[in-house]
Coordinates of C-alpha atoms and ligand atoms in Angstrom, one line a residue:
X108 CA 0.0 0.0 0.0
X109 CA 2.8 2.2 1.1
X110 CA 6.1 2.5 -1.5
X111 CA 9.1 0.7 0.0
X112 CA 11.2 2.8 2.3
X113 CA 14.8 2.4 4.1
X114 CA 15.7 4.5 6.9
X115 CA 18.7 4.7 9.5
X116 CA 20.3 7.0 11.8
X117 CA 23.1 7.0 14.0
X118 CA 24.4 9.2 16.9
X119 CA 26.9 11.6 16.3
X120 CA 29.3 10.1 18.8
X121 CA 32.6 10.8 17.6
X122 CA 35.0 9.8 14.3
X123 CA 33.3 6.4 12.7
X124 CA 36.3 3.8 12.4
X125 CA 36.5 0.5 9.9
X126 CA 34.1 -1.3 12.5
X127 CA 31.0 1.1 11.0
X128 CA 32.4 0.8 7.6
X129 CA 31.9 -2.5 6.8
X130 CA 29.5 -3.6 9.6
X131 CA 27.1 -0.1 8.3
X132 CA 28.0 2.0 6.3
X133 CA 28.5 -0.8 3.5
X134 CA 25.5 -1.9 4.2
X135 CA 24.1 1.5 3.8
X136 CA 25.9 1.5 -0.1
X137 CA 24.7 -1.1 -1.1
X138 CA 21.0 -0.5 0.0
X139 CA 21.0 3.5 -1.6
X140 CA 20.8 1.3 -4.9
X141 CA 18.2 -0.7 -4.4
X142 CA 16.0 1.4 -1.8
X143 CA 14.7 5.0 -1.8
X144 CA 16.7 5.5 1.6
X145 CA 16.9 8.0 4.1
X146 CA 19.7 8.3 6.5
X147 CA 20.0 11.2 9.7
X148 CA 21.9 12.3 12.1
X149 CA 20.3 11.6 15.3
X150 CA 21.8 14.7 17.1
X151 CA 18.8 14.6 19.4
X152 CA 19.7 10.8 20.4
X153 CA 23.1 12.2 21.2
X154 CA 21.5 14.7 23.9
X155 CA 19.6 12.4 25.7
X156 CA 22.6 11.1 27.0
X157 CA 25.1 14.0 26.9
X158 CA 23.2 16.8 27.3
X159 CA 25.8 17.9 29.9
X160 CA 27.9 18.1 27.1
X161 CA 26.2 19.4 23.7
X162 CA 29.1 21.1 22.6
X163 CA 30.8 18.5 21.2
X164 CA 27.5 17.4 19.1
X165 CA 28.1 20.3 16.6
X166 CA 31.4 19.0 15.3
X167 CA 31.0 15.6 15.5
X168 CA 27.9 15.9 13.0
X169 CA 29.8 17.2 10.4
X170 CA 32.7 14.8 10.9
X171 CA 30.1 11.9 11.0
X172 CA 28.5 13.1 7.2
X173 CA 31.8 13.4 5.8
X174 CA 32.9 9.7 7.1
X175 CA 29.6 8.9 5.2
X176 CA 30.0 10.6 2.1
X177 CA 33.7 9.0 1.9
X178 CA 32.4 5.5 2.8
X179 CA 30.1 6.0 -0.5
X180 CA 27.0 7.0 0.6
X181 CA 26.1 9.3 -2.2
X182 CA 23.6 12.0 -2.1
X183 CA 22.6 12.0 -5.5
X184 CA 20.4 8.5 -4.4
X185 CA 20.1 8.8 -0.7
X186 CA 18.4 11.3 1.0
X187 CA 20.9 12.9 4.3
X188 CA 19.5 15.2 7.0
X189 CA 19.8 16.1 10.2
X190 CA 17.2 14.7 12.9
X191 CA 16.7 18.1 14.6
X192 CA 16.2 19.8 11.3
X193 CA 13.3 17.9 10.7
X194 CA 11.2 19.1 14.0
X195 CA 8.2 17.0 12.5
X196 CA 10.1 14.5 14.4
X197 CA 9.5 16.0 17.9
X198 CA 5.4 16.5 17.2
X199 CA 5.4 12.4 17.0
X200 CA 7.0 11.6 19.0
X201 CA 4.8 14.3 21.6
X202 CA 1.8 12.3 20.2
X203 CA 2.8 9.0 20.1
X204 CA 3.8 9.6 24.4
X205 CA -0.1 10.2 24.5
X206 CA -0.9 6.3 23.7
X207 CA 2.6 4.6 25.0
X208 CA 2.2 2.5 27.9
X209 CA 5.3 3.5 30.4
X210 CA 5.7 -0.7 30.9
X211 CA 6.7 -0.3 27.1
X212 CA 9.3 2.0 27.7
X213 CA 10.6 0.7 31.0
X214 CA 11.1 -2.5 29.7
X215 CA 13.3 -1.8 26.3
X216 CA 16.7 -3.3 27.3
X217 CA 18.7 0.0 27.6
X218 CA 16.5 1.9 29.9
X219 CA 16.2 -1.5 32.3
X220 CA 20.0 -2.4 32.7
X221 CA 20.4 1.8 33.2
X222 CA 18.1 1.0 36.0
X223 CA 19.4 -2.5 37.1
X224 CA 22.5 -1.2 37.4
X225 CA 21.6 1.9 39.4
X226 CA 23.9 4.0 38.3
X227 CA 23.0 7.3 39.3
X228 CA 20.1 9.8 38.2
X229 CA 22.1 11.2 35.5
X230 CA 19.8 9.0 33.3
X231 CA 17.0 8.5 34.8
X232 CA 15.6 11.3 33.0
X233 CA 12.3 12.1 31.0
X234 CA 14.4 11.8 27.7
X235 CA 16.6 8.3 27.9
X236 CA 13.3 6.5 28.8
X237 CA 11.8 7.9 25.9
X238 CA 15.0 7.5 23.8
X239 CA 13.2 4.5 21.9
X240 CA 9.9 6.4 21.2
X241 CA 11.8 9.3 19.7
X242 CA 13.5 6.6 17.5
X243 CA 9.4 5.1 16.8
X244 CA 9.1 8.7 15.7
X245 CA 12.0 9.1 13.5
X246 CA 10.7 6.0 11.8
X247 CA 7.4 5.7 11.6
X248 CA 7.2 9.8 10.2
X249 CA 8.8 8.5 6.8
X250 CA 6.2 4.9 6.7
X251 CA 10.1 3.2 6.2
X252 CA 9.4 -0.4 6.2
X253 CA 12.9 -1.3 6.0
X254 CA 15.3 -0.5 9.3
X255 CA 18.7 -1.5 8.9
X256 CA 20.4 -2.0 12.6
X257 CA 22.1 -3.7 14.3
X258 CA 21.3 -6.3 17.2
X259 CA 21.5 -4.0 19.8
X260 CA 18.3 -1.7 18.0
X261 CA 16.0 -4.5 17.5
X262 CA 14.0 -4.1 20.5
X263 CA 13.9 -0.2 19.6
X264 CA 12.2 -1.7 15.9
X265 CA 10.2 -4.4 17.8
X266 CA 8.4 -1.5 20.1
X267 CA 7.7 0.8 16.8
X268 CA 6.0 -2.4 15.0
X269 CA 3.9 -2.5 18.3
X270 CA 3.0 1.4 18.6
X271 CA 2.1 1.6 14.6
X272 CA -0.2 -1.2 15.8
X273 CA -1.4 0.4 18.6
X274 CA -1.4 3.4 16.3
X275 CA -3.6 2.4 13.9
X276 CA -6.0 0.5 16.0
X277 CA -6.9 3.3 18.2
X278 CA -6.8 6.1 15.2
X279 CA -7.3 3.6 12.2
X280 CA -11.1 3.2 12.4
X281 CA -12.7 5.2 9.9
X282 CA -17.0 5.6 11.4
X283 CA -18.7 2.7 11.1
X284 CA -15.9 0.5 10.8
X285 CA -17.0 -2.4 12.2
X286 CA -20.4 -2.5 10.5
X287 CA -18.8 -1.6 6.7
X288 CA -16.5 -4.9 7.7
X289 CA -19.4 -6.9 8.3
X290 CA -21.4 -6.1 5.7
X291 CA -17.9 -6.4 3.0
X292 CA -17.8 -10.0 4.3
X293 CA -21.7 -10.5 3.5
X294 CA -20.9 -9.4 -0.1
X295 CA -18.3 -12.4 0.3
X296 CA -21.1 -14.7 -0.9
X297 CA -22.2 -17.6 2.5
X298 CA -19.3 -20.2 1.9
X299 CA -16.4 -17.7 1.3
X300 CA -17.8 -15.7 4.2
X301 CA -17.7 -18.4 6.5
X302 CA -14.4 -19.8 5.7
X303 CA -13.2 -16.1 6.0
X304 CA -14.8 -15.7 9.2
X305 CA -12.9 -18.9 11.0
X306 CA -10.0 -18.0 9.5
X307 CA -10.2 -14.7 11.3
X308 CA -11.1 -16.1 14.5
X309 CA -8.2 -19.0 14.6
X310 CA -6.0 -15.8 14.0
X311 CA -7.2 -13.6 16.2
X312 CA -8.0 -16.3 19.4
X313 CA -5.2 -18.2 18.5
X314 CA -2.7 -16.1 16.7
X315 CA -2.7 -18.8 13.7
X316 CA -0.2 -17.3 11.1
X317 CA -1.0 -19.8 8.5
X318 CA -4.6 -18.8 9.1
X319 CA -4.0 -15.6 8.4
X320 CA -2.1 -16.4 5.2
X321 CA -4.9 -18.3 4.4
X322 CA -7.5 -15.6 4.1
X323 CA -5.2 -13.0 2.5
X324 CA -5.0 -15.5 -0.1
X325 CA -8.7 -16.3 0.2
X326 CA -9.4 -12.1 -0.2
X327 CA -6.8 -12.3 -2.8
X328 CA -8.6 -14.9 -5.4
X329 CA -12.0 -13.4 -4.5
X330 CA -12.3 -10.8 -7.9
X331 CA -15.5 -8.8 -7.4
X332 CA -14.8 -6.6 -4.0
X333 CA -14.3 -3.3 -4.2
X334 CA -10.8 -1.8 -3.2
X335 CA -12.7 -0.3 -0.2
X336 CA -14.6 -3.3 1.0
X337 CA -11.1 -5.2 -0.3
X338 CA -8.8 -2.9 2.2
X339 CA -11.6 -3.7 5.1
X340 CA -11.3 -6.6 5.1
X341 CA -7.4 -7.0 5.2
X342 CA -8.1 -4.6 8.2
X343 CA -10.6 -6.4 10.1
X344 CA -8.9 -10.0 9.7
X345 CA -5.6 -8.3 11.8
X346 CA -7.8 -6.1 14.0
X347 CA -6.8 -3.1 13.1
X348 CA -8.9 -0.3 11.3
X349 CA -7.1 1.6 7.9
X350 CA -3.3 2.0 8.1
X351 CA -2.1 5.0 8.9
X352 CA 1.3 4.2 10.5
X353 CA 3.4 1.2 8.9
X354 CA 5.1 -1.3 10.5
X355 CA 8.8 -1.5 10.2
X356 CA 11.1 -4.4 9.9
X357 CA 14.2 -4.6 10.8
X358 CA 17.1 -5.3 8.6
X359 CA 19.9 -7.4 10.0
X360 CA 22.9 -6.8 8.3
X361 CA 25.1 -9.3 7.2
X362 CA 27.1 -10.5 10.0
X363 CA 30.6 -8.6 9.9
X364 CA 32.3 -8.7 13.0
X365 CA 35.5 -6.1 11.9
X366 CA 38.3 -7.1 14.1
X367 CA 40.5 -4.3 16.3
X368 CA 44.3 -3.8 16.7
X369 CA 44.0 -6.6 19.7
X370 CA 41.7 -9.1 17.9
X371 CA 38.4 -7.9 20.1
X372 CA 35.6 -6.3 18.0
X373 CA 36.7 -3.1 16.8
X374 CA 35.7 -0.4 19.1
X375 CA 36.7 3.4 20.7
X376 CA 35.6 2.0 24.1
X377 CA 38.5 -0.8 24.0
X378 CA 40.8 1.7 22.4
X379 CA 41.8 -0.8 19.6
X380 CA 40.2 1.3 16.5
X381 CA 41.8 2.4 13.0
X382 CA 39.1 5.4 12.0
X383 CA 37.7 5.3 8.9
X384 CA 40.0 8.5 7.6
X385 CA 43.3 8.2 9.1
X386 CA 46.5 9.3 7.9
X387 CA 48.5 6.6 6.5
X388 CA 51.8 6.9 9.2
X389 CA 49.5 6.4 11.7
X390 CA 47.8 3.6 10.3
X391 CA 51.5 1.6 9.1
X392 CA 52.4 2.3 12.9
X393 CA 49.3 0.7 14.1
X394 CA 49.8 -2.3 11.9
X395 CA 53.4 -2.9 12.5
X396 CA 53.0 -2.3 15.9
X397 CA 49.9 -5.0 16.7
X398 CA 50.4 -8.0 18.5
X399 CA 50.8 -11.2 16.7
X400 CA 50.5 -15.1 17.9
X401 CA 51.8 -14.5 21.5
X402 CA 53.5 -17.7 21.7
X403 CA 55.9 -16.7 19.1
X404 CA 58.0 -15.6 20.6
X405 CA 61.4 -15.3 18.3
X406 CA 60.9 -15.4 14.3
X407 CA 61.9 -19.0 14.1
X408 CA 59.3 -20.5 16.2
X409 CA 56.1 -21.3 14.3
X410 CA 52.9 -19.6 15.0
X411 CA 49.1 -20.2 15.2
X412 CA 47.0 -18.2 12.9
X413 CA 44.3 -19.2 15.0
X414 CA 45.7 -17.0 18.0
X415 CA 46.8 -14.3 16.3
X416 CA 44.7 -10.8 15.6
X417 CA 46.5 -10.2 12.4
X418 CA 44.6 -13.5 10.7
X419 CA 41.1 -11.9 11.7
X420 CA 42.2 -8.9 9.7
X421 CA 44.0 -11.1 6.8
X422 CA 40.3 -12.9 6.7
X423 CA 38.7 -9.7 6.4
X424 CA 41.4 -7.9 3.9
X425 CA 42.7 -11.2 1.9
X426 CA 42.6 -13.1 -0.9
X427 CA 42.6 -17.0 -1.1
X428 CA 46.4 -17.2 -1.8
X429 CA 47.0 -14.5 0.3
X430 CA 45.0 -16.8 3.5
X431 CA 47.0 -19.8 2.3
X432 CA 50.6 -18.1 1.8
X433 CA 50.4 -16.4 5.3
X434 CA 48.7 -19.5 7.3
X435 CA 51.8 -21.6 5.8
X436 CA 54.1 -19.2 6.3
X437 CA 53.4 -19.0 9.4
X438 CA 53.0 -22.2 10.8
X439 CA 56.3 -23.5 9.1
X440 CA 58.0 -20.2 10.4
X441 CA 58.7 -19.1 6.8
X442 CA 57.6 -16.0 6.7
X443 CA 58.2 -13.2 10.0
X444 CA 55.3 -11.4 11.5
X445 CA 56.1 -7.8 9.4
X446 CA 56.1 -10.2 6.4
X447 CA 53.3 -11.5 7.2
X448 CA 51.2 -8.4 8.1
X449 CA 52.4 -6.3 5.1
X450 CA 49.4 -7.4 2.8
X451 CA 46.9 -6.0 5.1
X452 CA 48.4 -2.9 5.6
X453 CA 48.5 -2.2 2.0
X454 CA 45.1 -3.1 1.9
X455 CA 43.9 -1.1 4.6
X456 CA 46.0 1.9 3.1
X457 CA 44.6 1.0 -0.2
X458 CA 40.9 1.6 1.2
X459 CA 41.9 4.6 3.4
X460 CA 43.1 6.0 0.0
X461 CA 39.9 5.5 -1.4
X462 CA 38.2 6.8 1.8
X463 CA 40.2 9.9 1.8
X464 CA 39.7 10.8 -2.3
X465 CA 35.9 10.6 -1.4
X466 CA 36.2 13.2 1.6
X467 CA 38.4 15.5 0.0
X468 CA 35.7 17.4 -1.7
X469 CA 33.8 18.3 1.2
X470 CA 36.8 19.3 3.1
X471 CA 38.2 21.5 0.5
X472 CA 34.5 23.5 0.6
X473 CA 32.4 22.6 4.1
X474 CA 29.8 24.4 2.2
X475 CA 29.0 21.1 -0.2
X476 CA 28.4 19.3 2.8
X477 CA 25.9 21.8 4.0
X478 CA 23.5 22.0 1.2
X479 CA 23.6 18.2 1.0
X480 CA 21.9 18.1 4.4
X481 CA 19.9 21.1 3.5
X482 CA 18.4 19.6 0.3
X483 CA 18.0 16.7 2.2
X484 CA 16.5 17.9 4.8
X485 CA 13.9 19.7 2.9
X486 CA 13.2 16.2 1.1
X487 CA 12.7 14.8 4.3
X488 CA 10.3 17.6 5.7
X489 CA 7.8 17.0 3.1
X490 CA 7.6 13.3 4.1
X491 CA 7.5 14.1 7.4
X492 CA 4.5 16.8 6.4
X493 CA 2.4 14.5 4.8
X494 CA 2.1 11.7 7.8
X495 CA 1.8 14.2 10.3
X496 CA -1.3 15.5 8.1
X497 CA -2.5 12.2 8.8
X498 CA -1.7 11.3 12.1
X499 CA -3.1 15.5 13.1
X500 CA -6.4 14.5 11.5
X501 CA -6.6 11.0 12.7
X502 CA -5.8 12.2 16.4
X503 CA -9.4 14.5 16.2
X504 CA -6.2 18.1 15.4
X505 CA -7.5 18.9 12.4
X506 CA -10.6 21.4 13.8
X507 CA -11.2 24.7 12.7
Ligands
LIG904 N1 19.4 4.3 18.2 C1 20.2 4.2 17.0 C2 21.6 3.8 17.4 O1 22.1 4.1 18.5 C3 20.2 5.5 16.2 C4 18.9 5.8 15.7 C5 18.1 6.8 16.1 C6 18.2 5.1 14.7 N2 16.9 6.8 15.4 C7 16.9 5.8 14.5 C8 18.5 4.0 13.9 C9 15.9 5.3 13.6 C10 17.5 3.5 13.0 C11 16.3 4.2 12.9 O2 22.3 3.3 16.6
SF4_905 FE1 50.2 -13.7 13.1 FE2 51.1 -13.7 10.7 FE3 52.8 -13.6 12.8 FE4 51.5 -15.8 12.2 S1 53.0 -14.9 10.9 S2 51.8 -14.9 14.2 S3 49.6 -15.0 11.5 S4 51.4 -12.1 12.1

C-alpha cells in the first residue's frame, strides 16, 4: 500500500572507524541502490545522553557526514538530514507519548540495565526512557518499512511495530468501521464468508499465522470486491482499522564482525580502532605495531593463525592465496610477522586511500556538505509533512 522505504540514523558520537564501515556503512551503499533510503543524524539521540555536554555534538555531526560521504554513501540516491532539522520529528513523538504504555518504555533493554544497574540519576531522565519512542518517531514519520540496525536496536524496531499497531488500532477506524467490515464480508457470498470468518477467529483467538495467510490468499482470489470493501477486510482479519502508520522491519545486516588492533571487536571504548580517515603513518604504525601469535615468541618459532589478531584482519582484507601463503608461512615459520602483516596494511592503506579521495571534496569546501543536508533535509520535511497531516487528522487536530 505504502512505497518501499529504508531509513537509519546514527548518533553523532565521535570519528566512525572501519568497524561502521563495513558492519554499516557498507550496508548503507549497497541498499541506496536498491531502496529509496533516508539516512539522519540523530543529534537529538546524542542529547539524551550528553546533554551535559552538547558542545561536542556540533562537530562531530559534520565529521560523521563526511565519514559517510567518503564510505560511499552518495547524495545524488540517498536522502541525508539532520534529525533536529526535521522538528516534525519531535510532534510524533509528543503524540505517540499520549498512547505509550510507560511498561513499554521501562522495559526496552537500555533503559532496564540503566536501572538494574543503578547508576546514578544522570539517566534517569524524562528523555533516555523515551529515547526508543523518539527513535518510533523518527521512523514511523517516513512509513520506512525497512530498518537497517544492528542487534542491539531490534528491540527499539520491535516497540515501533507494536506502537504503529497500537497506532492504527486506536486512530485507524474510519465511522462505522466495524459494520462496513461486516457487511464487505456478506458481499463475500455464505461459503467464502464463512471460511473467511474462521479464518479470522483462529488468527485472532489463537494467533494462527498460517490462518492468516490463508485468508489473505482467500481475499486475494476473491475478484469482485471493491478496493474499499477489499482494504476492510485485510483490516478487520488483523484487527486493526485503515493503516495510517506502517510497520517497520528490521534489517539485520550481514554479519561482519571487523576485528580491532587486539583481535576484540573493533571499538573506541577498548581503544583498539583504525578510524575510517586516518593518515597513513599512523595507520602503518598501528599495523606494525599490533600484537601477533603471542607464543611466538622469536621469528623461528612457528605460530598459530588461529591466536593471532592479524589473521582476523587477513580474513577480512585477503585473498585466497594470500590466506593460504600467510597460514603456511606461518605455521612452518617461513615468513616473519612484518612479512606476514604487510598485505593487510597495503590493503587497509589501499581503502583509506579510497576513503580519503571521497572526503576531500567536502573538506576542500564545508559548504557542499551543508546543502547536501539542506536539500535533504527539505526532502525529508515533506515526508515528514504529509504523515503528520495524517496522524493530526486521525488524532481529532484537524478542527477549525
Ligand atoms: N538508536 C540508534 C543507534 O544508536 C540511532 C537511531 C536513532 C536510529 N533513530 C533511529 C536507527 C531510527 C534507526 C532508525 O544506533
Ligand atoms: Fe600472526 Fe602472521 Fe605472525 Fe602468524 S606470521 S603470528 S599469522 S602475524
Amino acid at each position: 500500500m505504502y512505497a518501499e522505504r529504508v531509513l537509519s540514523g546514527m548518533r553523532p558520537s565521535g570519528r566512525l572507524h572501519l568497524g561502521h564501515h563495513h558492519g554499516v556503512l557498507k550496508n548503507w551503499v549497497k541498499l541506496q541502490e536498491e531502496f529509496p533510503c533516508f539516512f539522519f543524524v540523530a543529534d537529538w539521540h546524542a542529547l539524551t545522553t550528553h546533554y551535559d555536554s552538547p558542545e561536542v555534538i556540533a562537530d562531530n555531526v559534520w565529521t560523521m557526514l563526511v565519514d559517510w560521504l567518503a564510505a560511499g554513501v552518495d547524495p545524488a540516491q540517498a536522502t541525508l538530514f539532520i534529525q533536529s532539522r526535521v522538528p516534525e520529528h519531535a510532534e510524533l513523538h509528543l503524540l505517540l507519548s499520549m498512547m505509550t504504555p510507560l511498561g513499554w518504555l521501562e522495559r526496552v533493554p537500555g533503559w532496564k540495565e540503566q536501572q538494574e544497574r543503578g547508576e546514578g540519576a544522570e539517566l534517569s531522565t524524562y528523555g533516555f526512557l523515551g529515547y526508543p519512542l523518539l527513535q518510533s518517531a523518527d521512523i514511523l514519520i517516513y512509513r520506512a518499512d525497512k530498518v537497517p540496525v544492528g542487534e542491539d536496536q531490534v528491540p527499539h524496531v520491535e516497540i515501533t511495530r507494536e506502537l504503529a499497531r497500537r497506532f492504527n488500532h486506536l486512530y485507524g477506524r474510519e465511522p462505522g468501521f466495524e459494520d462496513k467490515a461486516r457487511e464487505a464480508v456478506r458481499k463475500l457470498g455464505a461459503k467464502r464468508a464463512r471460511l473467511y470468518h474462521d479464518l479470522r477467529t483462529r488468527f485472532q483467538q489463537d494467533g494462527d499465522d498460517e490462518a492468516l495467510e490463508q485468508a489473505k490468499a482467500l481475499l486475494d482470489e476473491t475478484q469482485n470486491l471493491s478496493l474499499g470493501d477489499r482494504e476492510r477486510l485485510y483490516g478487520y482479519l488483523e484487527g486493526g482499522g485503515k493503516m495510517i502508520l506502517v510497520e517497520p522491519e528490521a534489517l539485520l545486516a550481514p554479519v561482519s564482525r571487523m576485528p580491532g588492533l587486539d583481535g576484540q571487536k573493533m571499538s573506541k571504548a577498548y581503544g583498539n580502532t583504525i578510524n575510517l580517515r586516518e593518515d597513513a603513518d599512523s595507520v602503518t604504525r598501528k599495523v606494525r605495531t599490533m600484537q601477533t601469535d603471542p607464543a611466538r615468541m622469536r621469528r623461528t618459532d612457528p605460530g598459530e593463525p588461529e591466536r593471532c589478531p592479524v589473521w582476523q584482519l587477513h580474513m577480512i582484507y585477503s585473498n585466497e592465496d594470500t590466506l593460504a601463503w600467510a597460514q603456511r608461512g606461518c605455521r612452518s615459520a617461513s615468513i616473519g610477522c612484518l612479512e606476514c602483516k604487510q598485505p593487510v596494511l597495503e590493503a587497509i592503506l589501499e581503502e583509506q586511500e579510497g576513503l580519503h579521495e571521497r572526503a576531500q571534496p567536502y573538506l576542500d569546501d564545508p559548504g557542499l556538505v551543508r546543502s547536501i543536508v539542506a536539500d535533504g533535509c527539505e526532502r525529508a520535511r515533506k515526508l515528514a509533512q504529509e504523515t503528520m497531516r495524517d496522524v493530526r487528522e486521525a488524532m481529532g487536530l484537524d478542527y477549525g
